[in-house]
Amino acid sequence: MAKKQFKAESKRLLDLMINSIYTHKEIFLREIISNASDAMDKLAYKALTDDKVAVDREQLKITITPDQIGRTLTISDNGIGMTKEELESNLGTIARSGSLKFKEEMAKQETAEGDKTDIIGQFGVGFYSAFMVADHVSVTSKAYGSGEAFRWESDGADGYTITPCDKVGVGTDIVLHIKANTDDDHYDEYLEQYRIADLVKKYSDYIHYPIVMLMHKSRQKPRPEDAGDDYKPEWEDYDVWETLNSMVPLWQRPRSEVKTEEYNQFYKEKYGDWEDPLSVIHVSAEGTVEYKAMLYIPAHAPYDFYTREYEKGLQLYSSGVLIMDKCPDLLPEHFRFVKGVVDSQDFSLNISREMLQHTRQLKVIATNLEKKIKAELLRLQKEDREKYEGFWKAFGPQIKMGVVSDYGIHKDLLKDLLLFFSSKEGKPTTLAEYRERMSEDQQYIYYACGEDAARLDKLPQAERIRDKGYEILYLTADVDQFVVNALGEVDGKAFKSVDDDDALPETDEEKAALEQKAEENKPVLDFLKQTLGEEIHEARLSRILKSGAVCLTTDGPITLEMEKYFQKVDPDRGEEVKAQRVLELNPDSDAFAALKRAVDEDKELAAKYAQLLYAQAQLIAGLPLADPAGYTELVCSLMK
């Protein structure tokens, strides 16, 4: 029989579909299985709407048969089948979809019970992905209610033939003649049983019909009772039918019917974790956008989580078929640690079903999931603090980066999740808990920045705040200074560093007294600036020290913690970001009295005192000394 030409414009169109639309050749199996599932959905739907059609749904299945000797891969279904006209229409015209036409007709006539049938294929191009791995494809089909069967065959863009044939039973058999291996492509893998099983598990695990593989095996025949010592074992071939897919995913079941052990097992198997997740979020949303989701909050951060190589994203399914392994658009960056799946019929897919169109539905789902994740984290925070603190230890830095990123646009969403160490409680606290403990006369939320809580607890400039009975948040992470700057205030209470001159109210008399002391001691302060030079921006008498002799603060927008942060994240350019260091001295301390005497009586000794006080201020601030050996010699010289 003469070949018929495809009705689409040209060979170039088919070449484009085969070679450009799909990024991975393995996708062909997903497409053909999806079409087979559609065929069985159509038959099942026909049985619901036509009393004359009797179908046993339990007998519907998809069969995969690899033949390594003949180099064929057969995918069979016992769905509705196709007539000669349908073969001509659906397979002879590229980009015409029988499933799409059926779906449009079905939408006009839903069953009285409101049942919905998931029809996956919409574009009519998925079938042609078979030519990425096959050099010849045959489709043998017998339509339900017809006594005739027909075979469609093609080598690709050169055209196709349709001939009558014999077929037992209703449905469709697609036989792919797998291409020979090349230097770049190993096509043999699509004939290997383990590889086929992996692809089904990856892309089609939740197709709601059994997908079985006919596996040819060999086994040793039983040893005869009268066999002698020279008996040689005999072997025989036999067939095994193995079901490859689980069919019903956990997220499609009501939460009340899923055990915790099932959630945890799914998580560990799917994401390769050895530890149970901290929490599971199971969502079944209805309304303008319908979707189901199962999200996991891990107990620990993956080894590469805080690297550029880490890829965020949720697995995206459409009617049980995997569309994307990691869809980043469904997770905001601050919740990138969440793992899980989202399944919806409402996603708008591109023609290859490998990528998502950016639609309103996608944004709605992403926004809803963000709210669900925050609500679950707040529940953990209030009901299981130990678990939440475990979460915070693993992912707190990510939440903090979310506060400062995008110019602070997410700060209101995330501020309730923050934890900081409390000077009063001796453990992490939320900002809301801090606010509840504030006394009526407390004007600010106080904080101190440093390497760890133990050192901050001894910070001399925090003494006056503690003596007032006010609680201090100890900020020990590199990004914390940026976080409080981004937040600005909480419920009308601004953040205030213990380093700030105005951290506590000051009377006019106190201000005048300090100004008089500064004027009286101007020669000492000028000497310090002259001796230390560019090391400091200014030397001044301190308003913030109580019993301590010295401390280091800053002028301008760059703090010492910011300076440390930039030097850590970008050592090459970090030196360009320098805080204006201010050496503050307590005019009532013995150290200042000794310095003042030395300035009047022994300038060489005074210079040593200046270097000593500056080094001590640096150590208190957690800054490294430029010359530790020189500092040691300085101390020793003063001990003579």
PDB file of C-alpha atoms in Angstrom, residues 84-345:
ATOM      1  CA  LYS A  84      -9.474   3.485  10.965  1.00  0.00           C
ATOM      2  CA  GLU A  85     -10.847   7.013  10.721  1.00  0.00           C
ATOM      3  CA  GLU A  86      -9.529   7.863  14.180  1.00  0.00           C
ATOM      4  CA  LEU A  87      -6.096   6.478  13.348  1.00  0.00           C
ATOM      5  CA  GLU A  88      -6.114   8.613  10.240  1.00  0.00           C
ATOM      6  CA  SER A  89      -7.333  11.677  12.108  1.00  0.00           C
ATOM      7  CA  ASN A  90      -5.315  11.402  15.323  1.00  0.00           C
ATOM      8  CA  LEU A  91      -2.024   9.981  14.028  1.00  0.00           C
ATOM      9  CA  GLY A  92      -2.098  11.228  10.450  1.00  0.00           C
ATOM     10  CA  THR A  93      -2.451  14.843  11.508  1.00  0.00           C
ATOM     11  CA  ILE A  94       0.325  16.195  13.672  1.00  0.00           C
ATOM     12  CA  ALA A  95      -0.781  18.382  16.574  1.00  0.00           C
ATOM     13  CA  ARG A  96      -4.361  17.115  16.478  1.00  0.00           C
ATOM     14  CA  SER A  97      -5.440  15.588  19.760  1.00  0.00           C
ATOM     15  CA  GLY A  98      -8.249  13.111  20.144  1.00  0.00           C
ATOM     16  CA  SER A  99      -7.959  13.547  23.883  1.00  0.00           C
ATOM     17  CA  LEU A 100      -8.480  17.286  23.611  1.00  0.00           C
ATOM     18  CA  LYS A 101     -11.577  16.815  21.472  1.00  0.00           C
ATOM     19  CA  PHE A 102     -12.916  14.206  23.908  1.00  0.00           C
ATOM     20  CA  LYS A 103     -12.193  16.487  26.864  1.00  0.00           C
ATOM     21  CA  GLU A 104     -14.127  19.342  25.257  1.00  0.00           C
ATOM     22  CA  GLU A 105     -17.099  17.071  24.611  1.00  0.00           C
ATOM     23  CA  MET A 106     -16.921  15.648  28.123  1.00  0.00           C
ATOM     24  CA  ALA A 107     -17.000  19.133  29.639  1.00  0.00           C
ATOM     25  CA  LYS A 108     -20.376  19.680  27.995  1.00  0.00           C
ATOM     26  CA  GLN A 109     -21.825  16.489  29.472  1.00  0.00           C
ATOM     27  CA  GLU A 110     -20.679  15.720  32.997  1.00  0.00           C
ATOM     28  CA  THR A 111     -22.226  12.863  34.884  1.00  0.00           C
ATOM     29  CA  ALA A 112     -25.013  13.531  37.358  1.00  0.00           C
ATOM     30  CA  GLU A 113     -22.667  12.671  40.229  1.00  0.00           C
ATOM     31  CA  GLY A 114     -20.244  15.334  39.113  1.00  0.00           C
ATOM     32  CA  ASP A 115     -17.482  12.798  38.395  1.00  0.00           C
ATOM     33  CA  LYS A 116     -14.484  14.091  36.539  1.00  0.00           C
ATOM     34  CA  THR A 117     -12.237  12.080  34.270  1.00  0.00           C
ATOM     35  CA  ASP A 118      -8.609  13.146  33.995  1.00  0.00           C
ATOM     36  CA  ILE A 119      -7.646  13.346  30.344  1.00  0.00           C
ATOM     37  CA  ILE A 120      -3.961  14.135  30.116  1.00  0.00           C
ATOM     38  CA  GLY A 121      -3.162  14.493  26.415  1.00  0.00           C
ATOM     39  CA  GLN A 122      -4.160  17.857  24.973  1.00  0.00           C
ATOM     40  CA  PHE A 123      -1.779  18.771  22.201  1.00  0.00           C
ATOM     41  CA  GLY A 124      -1.562  15.697  19.982  1.00  0.00           C
ATOM     42  CA  VAL A 125       2.209  15.705  19.759  1.00  0.00           C
ATOM     43  CA  GLY A 126       3.185  13.393  22.628  1.00  0.00           C
ATOM     44  CA  PHE A 127       2.852  10.258  20.510  1.00  0.00           C
ATOM     45  CA  TYR A 128       5.489  11.510  18.083  1.00  0.00           C
ATOM     46  CA  SER A 129       8.100  11.596  20.856  1.00  0.00           C
ATOM     47  CA  ALA A 130       8.359   7.854  20.139  1.00  0.00           C
ATOM     48  CA  PHE A 131      10.455   8.719  17.088  1.00  0.00           C
ATOM     49  CA  MET A 132      13.183  10.108  19.364  1.00  0.00           C
ATOM     50  CA  VAL A 133      14.079   6.521  20.291  1.00  0.00           C
ATOM     51  CA  ALA A 134      12.492   4.454  17.499  1.00  0.00           C
ATOM     52  CA  ASP A 135      13.145   4.319  13.764  1.00  0.00           C
ATOM     53  CA  HIS A 136       9.859   2.532  13.092  1.00  0.00           C
ATOM     54  CA  VAL A 137       6.558   2.688  14.986  1.00  0.00           C
ATOM     55  CA  SER A 138       3.463   0.575  14.491  1.00  0.00           C
ATOM     56  CA  VAL A 139       0.085   1.149  16.158  1.00  0.00           C
ATOM     57  CA  THR A 140      -2.402  -1.720  16.093  1.00  0.00           C
ATOM     58  CA  SER A 141      -5.838  -0.749  17.380  1.00  0.00           C
ATOM     59  CA  LYS A 142      -9.330  -2.148  17.676  1.00  0.00           C
ATOM     60  CA  ALA A 143     -12.082   0.228  18.715  1.00  0.00           C
ATOM     61  CA  TYR A 144     -14.699  -0.728  21.298  1.00  0.00           C
ATOM     62  CA  GLY A 145     -17.801  -2.070  19.529  1.00  0.00           C
ATOM     63  CA  SER A 146     -15.959  -2.684  16.264  1.00  0.00           C
ATOM     64  CA  GLY A 147     -15.155  -6.032  14.698  1.00  0.00           C
ATOM     65  CA  GLU A 148     -12.253  -4.622  12.682  1.00  0.00           C
ATOM     66  CA  ALA A 149      -8.664  -3.803  13.620  1.00  0.00           C
ATOM     67  CA  PHE A 150      -6.190  -1.621  11.777  1.00  0.00           C
ATOM     68  CA  ARG A 151      -2.465  -1.046  11.881  1.00  0.00           C
ATOM     69  CA  TRP A 152      -0.832   2.375  11.475  1.00  0.00           C
ATOM     70  CA  GLU A 153       2.886   2.268  10.602  1.00  0.00           C
ATOM     71  CA  SER A 154       5.511   4.911   9.981  1.00  0.00           C
ATOM     72  CA  ASP A 155       9.261   5.427   9.818  1.00  0.00           C
ATOM     73  CA  GLY A 156       8.876   9.099  10.642  1.00  0.00           C
ATOM     74  CA  ALA A 157       8.338  12.143   8.500  1.00  0.00           C
ATOM     75  CA  ASP A 158       8.205  10.238   5.184  1.00  0.00           C
ATOM     76  CA  GLY A 159       4.575   9.322   5.834  1.00  0.00           C
ATOM     77  CA  TYR A 160       2.511   6.385   7.098  1.00  0.00           C
ATOM     78  CA  THR A 161       0.343   3.459   6.056  1.00  0.00           C
ATOM     79  CA  ILE A 162      -2.908   2.120   7.501  1.00  0.00           C
ATOM     80  CA  THR A 163      -3.804  -1.504   6.793  1.00  0.00           C
ATOM     81  CA  PRO A 164      -6.433  -3.945   8.089  1.00  0.00           C
ATOM     82  CA  CYS A 165      -5.127  -6.581  10.509  1.00  0.00           C
ATOM     83  CA  ASP A 166      -6.156  -9.093  13.149  1.00  0.00           C
ATOM     84  CA  LYS A 167      -6.238  -8.224  16.828  1.00  0.00           C
ATOM     85  CA  VAL A 168      -7.617 -10.079  19.820  1.00  0.00           C
ATOM     86  CA  GLY A 169      -9.480  -7.782  22.182  1.00  0.00           C
ATOM     87  CA  VAL A 170     -10.228  -4.096  22.248  1.00  0.00           C
ATOM     88  CA  GLY A 171      -7.448  -1.561  22.746  1.00  0.00           C
ATOM     89  CA  THR A 172      -4.155  -0.450  21.241  1.00  0.00           C
ATOM     90  CA  ASP A 173      -0.677  -1.977  20.901  1.00  0.00           C
ATOM     91  CA  ILE A 174       2.182   0.402  20.123  1.00  0.00           C
ATOM     92  CA  VAL A 175       5.390  -1.289  18.997  1.00  0.00           C
ATOM     93  CA  LEU A 176       8.569   0.763  18.936  1.00  0.00           C
ATOM     94  CA  HIS A 177      11.506  -0.563  16.933  1.00  0.00           C
ATOM     95  CA  ILE A 178      14.315   0.892  19.019  1.00  0.00           C
ATOM     96  CA  LYS A 179      17.159   2.621  17.194  1.00  0.00           C
ATOM     97  CA  ALA A 180      20.684   1.232  17.145  1.00  0.00           C
ATOM     98  CA  ASN A 181      23.208   2.716  19.543  1.00  0.00           C
ATOM     99  CA  THR A 182      25.398   5.604  18.439  1.00  0.00           C
ATOM    100  CA  ASP A 183      28.488   7.213  19.880  1.00  0.00           C
ATOM    101  CA  ASP A 184      26.308   9.774  21.664  1.00  0.00           C
ATOM    102  CA  ASP A 185      23.161   7.797  22.509  1.00  0.00           C
ATOM    103  CA  HIS A 186      22.723   4.446  24.211  1.00  0.00           C
ATOM    104  CA  TYR A 187      19.285   3.333  23.020  1.00  0.00           C
ATOM    105  CA  ASP A 188      19.654  -0.155  24.492  1.00  0.00           C
ATOM    106  CA  GLU A 189      18.672   1.267  27.869  1.00  0.00           C
ATOM    107  CA  TYR A 190      15.048   1.527  26.711  1.00  0.00           C
ATOM    108  CA  LEU A 191      14.949  -2.264  26.348  1.00  0.00           C
ATOM    109  CA  GLU A 192      16.316  -2.962  29.822  1.00  0.00           C
ATOM    110  CA  GLN A 193      13.759  -3.974  32.415  1.00  0.00           C
ATOM    111  CA  TYR A 194      15.274  -2.020  35.317  1.00  0.00           C
ATOM    112  CA  ARG A 195      15.485   1.172  33.219  1.00  0.00           C
ATOM    113  CA  ILE A 196      11.855   0.875  32.119  1.00  0.00           C
ATOM    114  CA  ALA A 197      10.801   0.290  35.717  1.00  0.00           C
ATOM    115  CA  ASP A 198      12.733   3.401  36.800  1.00  0.00           C
ATOM    116  CA  LEU A 199      11.088   5.566  34.139  1.00  0.00           C
ATOM    117  CA  VAL A 200       7.610   4.370  35.083  1.00  0.00           C
ATOM    118  CA  LYS A 201       8.341   5.033  38.747  1.00  0.00           C
ATOM    119  CA  LYS A 202       9.696   8.469  37.952  1.00  0.00           C
ATOM    120  CA  TYR A 203       7.039   9.792  35.575  1.00  0.00           C
ATOM    121  CA  SER A 204       3.959   7.570  35.737  1.00  0.00           C
ATOM    122  CA  ASP A 205       3.903   6.094  39.231  1.00  0.00           C
ATOM    123  CA  TYR A 206       0.475   7.594  39.932  1.00  0.00           C
ATOM    124  CA  ILE A 207      -1.333   6.717  36.721  1.00  0.00           C
ATOM    125  CA  HIS A 208      -4.495   5.223  38.198  1.00  0.00           C
ATOM    126  CA  TYR A 209      -4.373   2.006  36.201  1.00  0.00           C
ATOM    127  CA  PRO A 210      -1.876  -0.803  36.756  1.00  0.00           C
ATOM    128  CA  ILE A 211       1.216  -0.579  34.583  1.00  0.00           C
ATOM    129  CA  VAL A 212       2.643  -4.070  34.311  1.00  0.00           C
ATOM    130  CA  MET A 213       5.777  -5.338  32.628  1.00  0.00           C
ATOM    131  CA  LEU A 214       6.098  -8.757  31.066  1.00  0.00           C
ATOM    132  CA  MET A 215       9.468  -9.983  32.295  1.00  0.00           C
ATOM    133  CA  HIS A 216      11.144 -12.956  30.668  1.00  0.00           C
ATOM    134  CA  LYS A 217      13.175 -14.938  33.192  1.00  0.00           C
ATOM    135  CA  SER A 218      14.867 -18.274  33.585  1.00  0.00           C
ATOM    136  CA  ARG A 219      14.776 -20.679  36.488  1.00  0.00           C
ATOM    137  CA  GLN A 220      16.358 -24.009  37.349  1.00  0.00           C
ATOM    138  CA  LYS A 221      14.122 -27.032  36.905  1.00  0.00           C
ATOM    139  CA  PRO A 222      13.578 -29.220  40.003  1.00  0.00           C
ATOM    140  CA  ARG A 223      16.215 -31.927  40.436  1.00  0.00           C
ATOM    141  CA  PRO A 224      14.782 -35.406  39.624  1.00  0.00           C
ATOM    142  CA  GLU A 225      14.669 -37.774  42.573  1.00  0.00           C
ATOM    143  CA  ASP A 226      16.709 -40.423  40.731  1.00  0.00           C
ATOM    144  CA  ALA A 227      19.375 -37.997  39.497  1.00  0.00           C
ATOM    145  CA  GLY A 228      22.926 -39.256  39.934  1.00  0.00           C
ATOM    146  CA  ASP A 229      26.118 -37.437  40.789  1.00  0.00           C
ATOM    147  CA  ASP A 230      26.685 -36.517  37.154  1.00  0.00           C
ATOM    148  CA  TYR A 231      23.333 -34.667  36.922  1.00  0.00           C
ATOM    149  CA  LYS A 232      23.538 -31.295  35.185  1.00  0.00           C
ATOM    150  CA  PRO A 233      20.849 -28.708  36.045  1.00  0.00           C
ATOM    151  CA  GLU A 234      18.326 -27.827  33.363  1.00  0.00           C
ATOM    152  CA  TRP A 235      16.799 -24.410  32.915  1.00  0.00           C
ATOM    153  CA  GLU A 236      13.484 -23.207  31.562  1.00  0.00           C
ATOM    154  CA  ASP A 237      12.132 -19.810  30.526  1.00  0.00           C
ATOM    155  CA  TYR A 238       9.047 -18.371  32.147  1.00  0.00           C
ATOM    156  CA  ASP A 239       7.128 -15.080  32.222  1.00  0.00           C
ATOM    157  CA  VAL A 240       6.441 -12.863  35.225  1.00  0.00           C
ATOM    158  CA  TRP A 241       3.987  -9.985  35.315  1.00  0.00           C
ATOM    159  CA  GLU A 242       5.231  -7.247  37.611  1.00  0.00           C
ATOM    160  CA  THR A 243       3.198  -4.161  38.531  1.00  0.00           C
ATOM    161  CA  LEU A 244       5.468  -1.130  38.273  1.00  0.00           C
ATOM    162  CA  ASN A 245       3.341   1.717  39.627  1.00  0.00           C
ATOM    163  CA  SER A 246       1.691   2.424  42.966  1.00  0.00           C
ATOM    164  CA  MET A 247      -1.347   4.080  41.282  1.00  0.00           C
ATOM    165  CA  VAL A 248      -2.836   5.981  44.225  1.00  0.00           C
ATOM    166  CA  PRO A 249      -0.478   8.586  45.737  1.00  0.00           C
ATOM    167  CA  LEU A 250      -0.635   9.524  49.392  1.00  0.00           C
ATOM    168  CA  TRP A 251      -1.690  13.074  48.610  1.00  0.00           C
ATOM    169  CA  GLN A 252      -4.833  11.841  46.849  1.00  0.00           C
ATOM    170  CA  ARG A 253      -5.988  10.072  50.012  1.00  0.00           C
ATOM    171  CA  PRO A 254      -7.735  11.908  52.869  1.00  0.00           C
ATOM    172  CA  ARG A 255      -5.275  12.895  55.589  1.00  0.00           C
ATOM    173  CA  SER A 256      -7.297  10.948  58.156  1.00  0.00           C
ATOM    174  CA  GLU A 257      -6.553   7.765  56.211  1.00  0.00           C
ATOM    175  CA  VAL A 258      -2.780   8.219  56.009  1.00  0.00           C
ATOM    176  CA  LYS A 259      -0.613   7.036  58.879  1.00  0.00           C
ATOM    177  CA  THR A 260       2.426   8.976  60.095  1.00  0.00           C
ATOM    178  CA  GLU A 261       4.601   6.008  59.175  1.00  0.00           C
ATOM    179  CA  GLU A 262       3.359   6.224  55.573  1.00  0.00           C
ATOM    180  CA  TYR A 263       4.175   9.929  55.345  1.00  0.00           C
ATOM    181  CA  ASN A 264       7.640   9.352  56.755  1.00  0.00           C
ATOM    182  CA  GLN A 265       8.370   6.355  54.526  1.00  0.00           C
ATOM    183  CA  PHE A 266       7.319   8.277  51.418  1.00  0.00           C
ATOM    184  CA  TYR A 267       9.552  11.188  52.409  1.00  0.00           C
ATOM    185  CA  LYS A 268      12.632   9.096  53.096  1.00  0.00           C
ATOM    186  CA  GLU A 269      12.258   7.014  49.940  1.00  0.00           C
ATOM    187  CA  LYS A 270      11.446   9.944  47.672  1.00  0.00           C
ATOM    188  CA  TYR A 271      14.059  12.381  48.942  1.00  0.00           C
ATOM    189  CA  GLY A 272      16.808  10.049  50.155  1.00  0.00           C
ATOM    190  CA  ASP A 273      16.788  11.228  53.760  1.00  0.00           C
ATOM    191  CA  TRP A 274      17.619   8.954  56.694  1.00  0.00           C
ATOM    192  CA  GLU A 275      15.686  11.045  59.210  1.00  0.00           C
ATOM    193  CA  ASP A 276      11.935  11.558  59.550  1.00  0.00           C
ATOM    194  CA  PRO A 277      10.716  15.040  58.591  1.00  0.00           C
ATOM    195  CA  LEU A 278       9.794  17.514  61.306  1.00  0.00           C
ATOM    196  CA  SER A 279       6.337  18.013  59.902  1.00  0.00           C
ATOM    197  CA  VAL A 280       3.989  17.220  57.019  1.00  0.00           C
ATOM    198  CA  ILE A 281       1.548  19.637  55.386  1.00  0.00           C
ATOM    199  CA  HIS A 282      -1.252  17.834  53.532  1.00  0.00           C
ATOM    200  CA  VAL A 283      -3.414  20.155  51.424  1.00  0.00           C
ATOM    201  CA  SER A 284      -6.560  19.441  49.438  1.00  0.00           C
ATOM    202  CA  ALA A 285      -7.727  22.744  47.997  1.00  0.00           C
ATOM    203  CA  GLU A 286     -10.945  23.380  46.128  1.00  0.00           C
ATOM    204  CA  GLY A 287     -12.375  26.488  44.556  1.00  0.00           C
ATOM    205  CA  THR A 288     -11.216  28.531  41.597  1.00  0.00           C
ATOM    206  CA  VAL A 289      -7.981  26.531  41.538  1.00  0.00           C
ATOM    207  CA  GLU A 290      -8.111  22.916  42.646  1.00  0.00           C
ATOM    208  CA  TYR A 291      -4.962  21.133  43.719  1.00  0.00           C
ATOM    209  CA  LYS A 292      -3.562  18.667  46.187  1.00  0.00           C
ATOM    210  CA  ALA A 293      -0.203  19.047  47.872  1.00  0.00           C
ATOM    211  CA  MET A 294       1.950  17.165  50.344  1.00  0.00           C
ATOM    212  CA  LEU A 295       4.791  19.245  51.739  1.00  0.00           C
ATOM    213  CA  TYR A 296       7.580  18.238  54.112  1.00  0.00           C
ATOM    214  CA  ILE A 297       9.679  20.338  56.473  1.00  0.00           C
ATOM    215  CA  PRO A 298      12.997  18.466  56.842  1.00  0.00           C
ATOM    216  CA  ALA A 299      14.656  17.923  60.210  1.00  0.00           C
ATOM    217  CA  HIS A 300      18.063  19.041  58.955  1.00  0.00           C
ATOM    218  CA  ALA A 301      19.581  20.973  56.092  1.00  0.00           C
ATOM    219  CA  PRO A 302      21.052  19.014  53.163  1.00  0.00           C
ATOM    220  CA  TYR A 303      24.831  19.203  52.926  1.00  0.00           C
ATOM    221  CA  ASP A 304      24.620  21.580  49.947  1.00  0.00           C
ATOM    222  CA  PHE A 305      21.658  23.653  51.125  1.00  0.00           C
ATOM    223  CA  TYR A 306      23.621  26.855  51.654  1.00  0.00           C
ATOM    224  CA  THR A 307      25.457  26.602  48.341  1.00  0.00           C
ATOM    225  CA  ARG A 308      24.676  27.874  44.862  1.00  0.00           C
ATOM    226  CA  GLU A 309      24.396  24.306  43.627  1.00  0.00           C
ATOM    227  CA  TYR A 310      21.267  23.582  45.694  1.00  0.00           C
ATOM    228  CA  GLU A 311      18.074  23.548  43.616  1.00  0.00           C
ATOM    229  CA  LYS A 312      14.782  24.350  45.273  1.00  0.00           C
ATOM    230  CA  GLY A 313      11.404  23.237  43.975  1.00  0.00           C
ATOM    231  CA  LEU A 314       8.431  20.966  44.434  1.00  0.00           C
ATOM    232  CA  GLN A 315       7.624  17.970  42.268  1.00  0.00           C
ATOM    233  CA  LEU A 316       4.832  18.955  39.927  1.00  0.00           C
ATOM    234  CA  TYR A 317       2.203  16.482  38.785  1.00  0.00           C
ATOM    235  CA  SER A 318      -0.725  16.930  36.455  1.00  0.00           C
ATOM    236  CA  SER A 319      -3.357  14.253  36.964  1.00  0.00           C
ATOM    237  CA  GLY A 320      -0.790  11.906  38.477  1.00  0.00           C
ATOM    238  CA  VAL A 321       1.829  12.382  35.739  1.00  0.00           C
ATOM    239  CA  LEU A 322       5.154  13.956  36.691  1.00  0.00           C
ATOM    240  CA  ILE A 323       5.639  17.171  34.747  1.00  0.00           C
ATOM    241  CA  MET A 324       8.587  18.745  36.558  1.00  0.00           C
ATOM    242  CA  ASP A 325      10.908  17.193  39.096  1.00  0.00           C
ATOM    243  CA  LYS A 326      11.661  20.570  40.698  1.00  0.00           C
ATOM    244  CA  CYS A 327       9.317  23.454  40.036  1.00  0.00           C
ATOM    245  CA  PRO A 328      10.956  26.514  41.666  1.00  0.00           C
ATOM    246  CA  ASP A 329       8.030  28.855  41.057  1.00  0.00           C
ATOM    247  CA  LEU A 330       5.871  27.121  43.659  1.00  0.00           C
ATOM    248  CA  LEU A 331       8.246  27.970  46.536  1.00  0.00           C
ATOM    249  CA  PRO A 332       9.465  31.378  47.684  1.00  0.00           C
ATOM    250  CA  GLU A 333      13.183  31.616  48.296  1.00  0.00           C
ATOM    251  CA  HIS A 334      12.767  31.941  52.061  1.00  0.00           C
ATOM    252  CA  PHE A 335      10.994  28.551  52.173  1.00  0.00           C
ATOM    253  CA  ARG A 336      13.336  26.829  49.727  1.00  0.00           C
ATOM    254  CA  PHE A 337      14.020  24.057  52.252  1.00  0.00           C
ATOM    255  CA  VAL A 338      10.495  22.607  51.825  1.00  0.00           C
ATOM    256  CA  LYS A 339      10.187  19.404  49.815  1.00  0.00           C
ATOM    257  CA  GLY A 340       7.059  17.798  48.437  1.00  0.00           C
ATOM    258  CA  VAL A 341       4.607  17.459  45.582  1.00  0.00           C
ATOM    259  CA  VAL A 342       1.779  19.463  44.039  1.00  0.00           C
ATOM    260  CA  ASP A 343      -0.821  17.845  41.789  1.00  0.00           C
ATOM    261  CA  SER A 344      -3.437  19.758  39.814  1.00  0.00           C
ATOM    262  CA  GLN A 345      -5.448  19.559  36.635  1.00  0.00           C
TER     263      GLN A 345
END
